[in-house]
Amino acid sequence: MDTRVTKKKLGLKERYAAMTRGLAWDTTYQPMDKVFPFDRYEGIKIHDWEKWEDPFRLTMDAYWKYQGEKERKLYAVIEAFAQNNGQLGVADARYINALKIFIQAVTPLEYMAHRGFAHVGRHFTGAGARVAAQMQSVDELRHFQTETHAISHYNKYFNGMHNASHWYDRVWYLAVPKSFFEDAMSGGPFEFLTAVSFSFEYVLTNLLFVPFMSGAAHNGDMSTVTFGFSAQSDESRHMTLGIECIKFMLEQDPANVPIVQRWIDKWFWRGYRLLTIVAMMQDYMLPKRVMSWKEAWEMYAEENGGALFKDLARYGIRLPKGWEIACEGKDHISHQAWNAFYNFAAAAPFHTWVPTDEELNWLSEKYPDSFDQYYRPRLEFYRERQQAGHRYYSKTLPMLCTTCQIPMFFTEPGDPTKICYRETTHGGDKYHFCSDGCKHIFEQEPEKYVQSWLPVHQIYQGHCFKPGVDPTQPGFDPLAAVLDWYDLNVGRDNFDFEGSEDQRNFATWRGDAPQAGSAKKGGAA
Amino acid sequence: MNIDLQARQIKPLRQTFNRVAAYTGDKPASRYLEATLGVQPTANFHYRPTWEPEFEVYDTRRTAVKMADWYALRDPRQYYYATWTMARARQQESMEASYQFVESRGLIGKMSDAVRANACEMLMPLRHVAWGANMNNCTVCARGYGTAFTAPAMLHAMDQLGVAQHLTRLGLALDEPGVLEAGRNDWLQNPHWQPLRELVENTLVIQDPFEVFVAQNLALDGLLYPLIYGQYVDEHLAIQGGTAVAMLTAFMPEWHDESARWIDAVVKVAAAESGDNRGLISNWYATHVARAQAALVPVAKLALGDAGAEALCAVRETLDARARKAGLTL
Ligand SMILES: [Fe+2]
Ligand SMILES: [Fe+2]
C-alpha cells in the first residue's frame, strides 16, 4: 500500500467544490464583464457567488454511471414495446391523442430547455450555477431524445405525430408552448431560471407530470410510463436547482425581491395558461381517468404551492398575482379548452370527440359546480348534431391573446357565461388579451410582446400560404391553404376521432368488432 | 390481454418522422438520426433575445460559416444521449479498474517524489484548461445552429468537465489537496502558464461559434492532448516510473482520439461546402494553431525540458496533416 496513507481527505462538500467551482478562475487577460456579459443587465445583484449552494452533488463519473444504467433499462423497455406491438395494448385509440399533444407540444420544449440551459450554463458568472445548468442541459437533451424514441414506434402506426417538428413552428395552437419557451429563452439567465426551473419545474411540474405519466400507466402505455419514471430522478435535480436559484437571488440582495416577485407573477400566469392544454388532455383525452384537473390543481397547486409560498414569505415573496383567479379557473378551463379544440378540430393535427355518457357522468361528478350547468348541455348538443350527420368544424379564425396566444375563450372571473376580453393600446395599435394576467404581462414588456408571431394575424397577413397561392382567387379556401402550408394530412391527421383512420386501424389490428353507431363525418372543411 | 398480437401482421403507416424521411426517404431510421435530424426550430420565432436583439433565438448569422444545410454536419460516432452516456460509463468502469489496480499494487507510492511532483506540476493547471474548453463547447451548443452540430458540442462540453474532474481526482490521489491550489496558483501566476491562460481567456470572448469550435477543439486541443498525454505522460513520465499516471489518465488520449473523429468530420463537411467556408476555416485554423503553438512553448519546455520544442513541432506537424486531411488549405 501507499505509505502516505495519512493523506488529508476532502469532505464531500469540499471535494465537489474542487471538482466544479474550484476549476474556475477570475479572468484577467480578458475582463470578466466581457467573458460573462449577460448576467447583470436584468438588475439582479449578486455580491458573492461563493454563497451559491450546489443543489446536488454529482460528478461526471457518477452521472455517467447512473444515467448510463437508466438508459440501458429504458431502451430495453422501448425495444420490447416495439417488438411486442405494445401500441395495441393501450386502453382505447383515443388515448393516442394525448401522445400526439405530448410530441407536438411538450417534446419540443425539452429541446428548447436543452439549448436554453446550455446558454445559461455558459453565462452565469458563478461556476456552481453553471455546472448545475449544464447538467440540466444534457438531461433535457435526453428527455427530448427518449420521448422521441419512445413515441417513434407509435408514429409508425398512428397519425398526428409524423410532422410534429414542422407543426411546432407553424400550427396555431403550438404557438402557445413555443412562445412560452421563447419568452423564457429571450430573457436573461436569472429570468430563465425563474421561469423554467422555479415557476415551471418547481411549482407546476406535477401538474404536467401526473396527467401524462399516470395517464399513461392507467391507459396501458408502458413505454411512456417508463420514460416518465426514468426522467423523474432528473426532474428532482431540476427542481432543486429551481428553488436554490430563487433563494440565492432573494438572499443576495433585498433589491432582488421585487424583480423576482415580478418574474414569479409573470411566469406563474404564463405557466398556468400553458397548462390549459394539459388540463383539457387530462379531463377529456384519457379514456381511463386518473384524477380530474380540478383535483390535481387542488392537490399540487393549492396545497403544495400554497405551502411553498408560505415558506417564501420570510423573504418578502407573496403568492403570485392571479393566484385566486387561477384557482377559480379549475372548474372551467379544461371544458372551455376542449370546446375550442372540438370546434377547431379541422385545423389541429389530433382528433377530438364528444365523451361517452359514462365519461360525461364522470365529469358531472368531478365538476358538480360547473359541468352540468355550463358544459354538458353543449357537448350533448354537439353529439346530437354529429349523429345527425352534421359534425361542426369551425372555419373561421379566432382572436388570440397577444401574450399567451390562446384563442379568447376564457370567461370572466365570476361569470362563466361571458368571454373575458381585455385590451390595451401601445404605439397606436390595439392589443387584445384573454385576462388581466396576460394584459399585465404585456404592459410590463410591451416591446417584447409586440413582436409576437400571432398565428391568426400571420394568416390574415398572408404569411401562412405556400408560395404561389393567390388568396384573391374566387372561391379561395383560406383554411385549406393554411392546412396545406402546415403540411397536415387532411382527413388523416385532423377531424373527429369518430370515423378516423386511427380508429379504424386500431379496431382492425385488435380484431375488435366494428363499433356500432359510428357517426358519419359531416360539416365543413 | 393475451391474444397473439405479436403474431398478427400489422402494417405500419410510415417508418419514421417527416423530418428524418426528408433526408433518408421513408424507411426505418437509426436512433441517432431520429434524435438529430431537423430537430431545432427554424422559423416564426416570437421574440428577439433581450441579451442579443440583433439575432433570433436560433440564427445562422451568428457564424460566418454558411451551410445550405446545417444537418450535413453529422457525428460519425452517431452519438445520442444514451449511446454517449453508456460509452462513458464503460470508460469510467475501466478507469475505476485502473484506480483499483494502482491502489492495490501501491503504484503511486512506488513513484519517486520528484516524478510525482513533476506530474502534479504539469497536470494540475490543465484542470483549468479543460474548464475553459467546457465553457467554449457550451458556447458552441448555445450559439451554434442545427442539432447535428450543437448536440455533440454539449456532450463534448460535459466530457471536458469530466476531464477536469479526472485531473482533480488524480491530483487528490497523487498528493495532498493543496496540490490543486498549487496548480491553480501556477495557472494564475507562474510565467510558464501565462501565455496559455491568455490564449484560453481570449477564446472565451470569441463570438462566432464555429470559430470557437476550431480554436478550441481543433487548434488548441489538437496540440495539447498529443503533447501532454502522448509525449509527456505516456513517454516521458512512463520512462521515469510514472506509469501509474498514464493509467489514471488513460481516458484522456482515448477520448481525444474518439472525439477527433467528430471534430474532423465537422470541419471536413463544412470546408467542402464552399470555397468561402474552406478559406474561412483554414484561416481560423492557421491563426489559432499558431497562437496555440506559441502559448504551448513554455508548457512543452516545462514538461519535456529541451526536448519540448521538438516535441511540440512534431505534434504541430501531425495536426497540420490532420487539418489537411479534413480539407483545409495550409
Ligand atoms: Fe425535461
Ligand atoms: Fe392570455
Coordinates of C-alpha atoms in Angstrom, one line a residue, chain A residues 1-4 6-10 15-16 18-30 34-36 38 41 58-61 63-65 67-69 71-72 75 78-79 83-85 87-89 103 111-112 114-115 118-119 121-123 127 130-131 134-135 137-139 141-142 144-145 148-149 151-152 155-163 165 168-170 175 178-180 182-183 185-188 270 402-403 405 445 448-449 451-455 485 487 489 492-493 501-502 505 508-511, chain B residues 1 3 5-19 28-32 34-52 57-58 71 79-86 88-89 92 96 103-106 108-111 113 116 127-129 131-132 134-136 138-147 150-152 154-155 157-159 161-166 168-169 171-177 180 184 187-188 194-195 197-202 204-205 207 251:
Chain A
M1 CA 0.0 0.0 0.0
D2 CA 0.8 3.6 -0.4
T3 CA 3.0 4.7 2.5
R4 CA 1.5 8.1 2.5
T6 CA -2.1 9.7 6.3
K7 CA -3.0 12.0 3.4
K8 CA -5.6 14.6 4.2
K9 CA -9.0 13.8 2.7
L10 CA -11.5 16.3 1.5
R15 CA -14.4 17.5 -2.9
Y16 CA -17.4 18.5 -5.0
A18 CA -12.8 21.1 -6.1
M19 CA -14.5 19.2 -8.9
T20 CA -16.7 22.1 -10.0
R21 CA -16.3 25.7 -8.9
G22 CA -12.7 25.1 -8.0
L23 CA -12.0 24.8 -11.7
A24 CA -13.0 28.3 -12.4
W25 CA -10.9 31.5 -12.0
D26 CA -11.4 35.2 -12.5
T27 CA -10.1 36.1 -15.8
T28 CA -7.5 38.9 -16.1
Y29 CA -6.4 38.9 -19.7
Q30 CA -10.0 39.5 -20.7
K34 CA -16.7 40.5 -21.4
V35 CA -16.4 36.8 -20.6
F36 CA -19.8 36.9 -18.8
F38 CA -25.2 38.6 -19.8
Y41 CA -28.5 43.6 -17.2
L58 CA -23.0 14.8 -9.0
T59 CA -19.6 14.5 -10.6
M60 CA -19.4 13.3 -14.2
D61 CA -18.2 9.8 -13.3
Y63 CA -23.5 11.0 -13.6
W64 CA -22.4 8.7 -16.5
K65 CA -22.8 5.6 -14.4
Q67 CA -27.6 7.8 -16.4
G68 CA -26.0 5.0 -18.4
E69 CA -27.7 2.4 -16.3
E71 CA -30.7 4.5 -20.4
R72 CA -29.9 0.8 -20.7
Y75 CA -34.2 1.4 -24.1
I78 CA -38.8 0.7 -25.6
E79 CA -37.3 -2.1 -27.6
Q83 CA -41.2 -5.9 -30.7
N84 CA -44.4 -6.8 -29.0
N85 CA -46.6 -4.2 -30.7
Q87 CA -49.3 0.1 -29.0
L88 CA -52.1 -2.3 -29.3
G89 CA -52.2 -2.7 -25.5
I103 CA -44.9 15.1 -29.0
Y111 CA -35.2 20.6 -26.8
M112 CA -35.7 24.3 -26.1
H114 CA -31.6 21.8 -23.6
R115 CA -30.4 24.9 -25.6
A118 CA -26.6 25.4 -22.5
H119 CA -26.8 29.2 -22.8
G121 CA -24.7 27.1 -18.3
R122 CA -22.1 29.2 -20.1
H123 CA -23.1 32.6 -18.9
A127 CA -19.3 28.4 -11.7
R130 CA -23.0 26.9 -14.5
V131 CA -22.3 23.3 -13.7
Q134 CA -25.1 22.4 -17.9
M135 CA -26.1 19.1 -16.4
S137 CA -28.9 20.9 -20.5
V138 CA -27.8 17.4 -21.2
D139 CA -30.7 16.0 -19.2
L141 CA -31.4 16.6 -24.5
R142 CA -32.0 13.2 -23.0
F144 CA -36.1 15.2 -26.0
Q145 CA -34.5 12.0 -27.3
T148 CA -38.8 10.9 -29.5
H149 CA -37.5 7.3 -29.4
I151 CA -43.1 7.8 -29.5
S152 CA -41.2 6.8 -32.7
N155 CA -45.6 7.3 -35.1
K156 CA -45.4 4.2 -37.3
Y157 CA -48.9 3.2 -36.6
F158 CA -50.9 6.4 -35.9
N159 CA -51.4 9.8 -37.5
G160 CA -50.7 13.2 -36.0
M161 CA -47.0 12.6 -34.9
H162 CA -45.0 12.3 -38.1
N163 CA -44.6 16.1 -38.7
S165 CA -41.4 19.5 -35.5
Y168 CA -44.3 23.3 -33.8
D169 CA -43.1 26.2 -35.8
R170 CA -46.4 26.8 -37.6
A175 CA -47.6 29.0 -30.8
K178 CA -43.5 27.9 -28.5
S179 CA -44.0 31.5 -27.4
F180 CA -43.9 30.4 -23.8
E182 CA -39.0 31.6 -26.4
D183 CA -40.2 34.2 -23.9
M185 CA -35.1 32.0 -23.6
S186 CA -35.2 35.6 -24.7
G187 CA -35.0 36.7 -21.1
G188 CA -31.7 37.0 -19.2
R270 CA -47.7 32.1 -18.3
T402 CA -51.3 38.6 -27.6
T403 CA -49.5 37.3 -24.6
Q405 CA -51.6 33.2 -27.8
E445 CA -42.7 44.5 -21.5
K448 CA -41.2 42.2 -26.3
Y449 CA -44.8 41.2 -26.9
Q451 CA -43.0 41.0 -31.7
S452 CA -45.3 38.0 -31.1
W453 CA -45.8 35.8 -34.1
L454 CA -49.6 35.5 -33.7
P455 CA -50.8 32.7 -36.0
W485 CA -48.9 25.2 -45.6
D487 CA -48.2 20.2 -44.3
N489 CA -52.6 15.3 -43.9
R492 CA -55.9 11.7 -41.5
D493 CA -54.3 14.0 -39.0
E501 CA -58.1 6.2 -39.7
D502 CA -56.7 5.7 -36.2
N505 CA -56.9 0.7 -37.8
T508 CA -58.8 -3.9 -37.2
W509 CA -55.4 -4.6 -35.6
R510 CA -57.0 -5.6 -32.3
G511 CA -59.7 -7.7 -34.1
Chain B
M1 CA -54.8 -9.3 -22.9
I3 CA -54.3 -12.7 -27.7
L5 CA -51.0 -9.6 -31.0
Q6 CA -47.4 -10.2 -31.8
A7 CA -48.1 -12.8 -34.3
R8 CA -50.6 -10.8 -36.2
Q9 CA -49.3 -8.9 -39.2
I10 CA -49.7 -5.2 -38.7
K11 CA -48.5 -3.0 -41.4
P12 CA -47.1 0.4 -40.3
L13 CA -48.3 3.5 -42.0
R14 CA -44.9 5.0 -42.1
Q15 CA -41.4 4.2 -40.9
T16 CA -40.1 7.5 -39.4
F17 CA -40.8 11.1 -38.8
N18 CA -41.0 13.5 -41.7
R19 CA -38.0 15.5 -40.6
P28 CA -36.6 2.7 -40.7
A29 CA -34.2 5.2 -39.3
S30 CA -31.5 4.9 -36.7
R31 CA -31.9 6.3 -33.2
Y32 CA -29.1 8.8 -34.0
E34 CA -34.3 10.4 -35.2
A35 CA -32.6 12.1 -32.3
T36 CA -30.9 14.6 -34.6
L37 CA -32.2 15.5 -38.0
G38 CA -34.4 18.6 -38.3
V39 CA -34.9 18.9 -34.6
Q40 CA -34.1 22.5 -33.9
P41 CA -36.9 25.0 -34.5
T42 CA -36.2 27.1 -37.6
A43 CA -39.0 29.5 -38.2
N44 CA -41.5 32.0 -36.9
F45 CA -39.7 33.0 -33.8
H46 CA -41.6 35.2 -31.4
Y47 CA -39.2 37.5 -29.6
R48 CA -35.6 38.6 -30.1
P49 CA -33.3 37.7 -27.2
T50 CA -33.1 40.7 -24.8
W51 CA -29.5 39.8 -24.4
E52 CA -28.7 39.9 -28.1
V57 CA -33.2 32.8 -30.7
Y58 CA -31.6 30.4 -33.3
Y71 CA -27.7 18.9 -40.8
Y79 CA -23.9 9.7 -30.6
Y80 CA -27.2 10.4 -29.0
Y81 CA -27.5 10.8 -25.2
A82 CA -28.0 7.1 -24.5
T83 CA -25.0 5.8 -26.6
W84 CA -22.9 8.6 -25.3
T85 CA -23.6 8.1 -21.6
M86 CA -23.3 4.3 -21.9
R88 CA -18.7 7.0 -21.0
A89 CA -20.0 4.7 -18.3
Q92 CA -15.5 5.0 -16.4
E96 CA -12.2 2.5 -11.8
E103 CA -4.0 1.3 -5.3
S104 CA -3.8 -2.5 -4.8
R105 CA -0.2 -2.5 -6.1
G106 CA 0.8 0.7 -4.3
I108 CA 1.7 5.7 -6.5
G109 CA 3.9 5.0 -3.5
K110 CA 6.5 3.5 -5.8
M111 CA 6.8 6.7 -7.9
D113 CA 8.7 12.1 -5.1
R116 CA 5.1 12.7 -8.6
R127 CA -7.8 21.3 -14.9
H128 CA -8.4 24.9 -15.8
V129 CA -7.7 24.5 -19.5
W131 CA -12.7 24.1 -17.8
G132 CA -12.2 26.7 -20.5
N134 CA -16.1 23.1 -21.2
M135 CA -17.2 26.8 -21.4
N136 CA -16.3 27.0 -25.1
C138 CA -21.3 25.3 -24.2
T139 CA -20.9 28.3 -26.4
V140 CA -20.9 26.1 -29.5
C141 CA -24.1 24.4 -28.3
A142 CA -25.8 27.6 -27.3
R143 CA -24.8 29.7 -30.2
G144 CA -24.5 27.2 -33.0
Y145 CA -27.1 26.3 -35.5
G146 CA -28.7 22.9 -36.0
T147 CA -28.9 19.9 -33.7
T150 CA -24.9 21.6 -31.4
A151 CA -25.9 18.4 -29.6
P152 CA -22.5 16.7 -29.8
M154 CA -22.9 19.8 -25.4
L155 CA -21.8 16.2 -24.9
A157 CA -18.6 20.2 -23.0
M158 CA -19.6 17.6 -20.4
D159 CA -16.7 15.4 -21.5
L161 CA -15.9 18.7 -17.4
G162 CA -15.2 15.0 -17.0
V163 CA -11.6 15.6 -18.0
A164 CA -11.2 18.4 -15.5
Q165 CA -12.6 16.1 -12.8
H166 CA -10.4 13.2 -13.8
T168 CA -8.7 16.7 -10.0
R169 CA -9.2 13.1 -8.8
G171 CA -4.2 15.3 -8.0
L172 CA -6.0 14.1 -4.9
A173 CA -4.6 10.6 -5.5
L174 CA -1.1 11.8 -6.0
D175 CA -0.8 14.3 -3.3
E176 CA -2.4 16.4 -0.6
P177 CA -5.4 18.5 -1.6
L180 CA -4.9 21.7 -6.5
R184 CA -4.2 27.0 -9.6
W187 CA -2.2 28.8 -13.7
L188 CA -2.8 32.3 -12.4
Q194 CA 0.6 32.7 -18.6
P195 CA 0.7 32.6 -22.4
R197 CA -4.0 31.2 -19.9
E198 CA -4.1 34.3 -22.0
L199 CA -4.9 32.2 -25.0
V200 CA -7.7 30.4 -23.2
E201 CA -9.2 33.6 -22.0
N202 CA -9.1 35.0 -25.5
L204 CA -13.7 32.8 -24.2
V205 CA -14.7 36.0 -25.9
Q207 CA -18.5 35.2 -30.5
F251 CA -9.4 8.3 -20.5

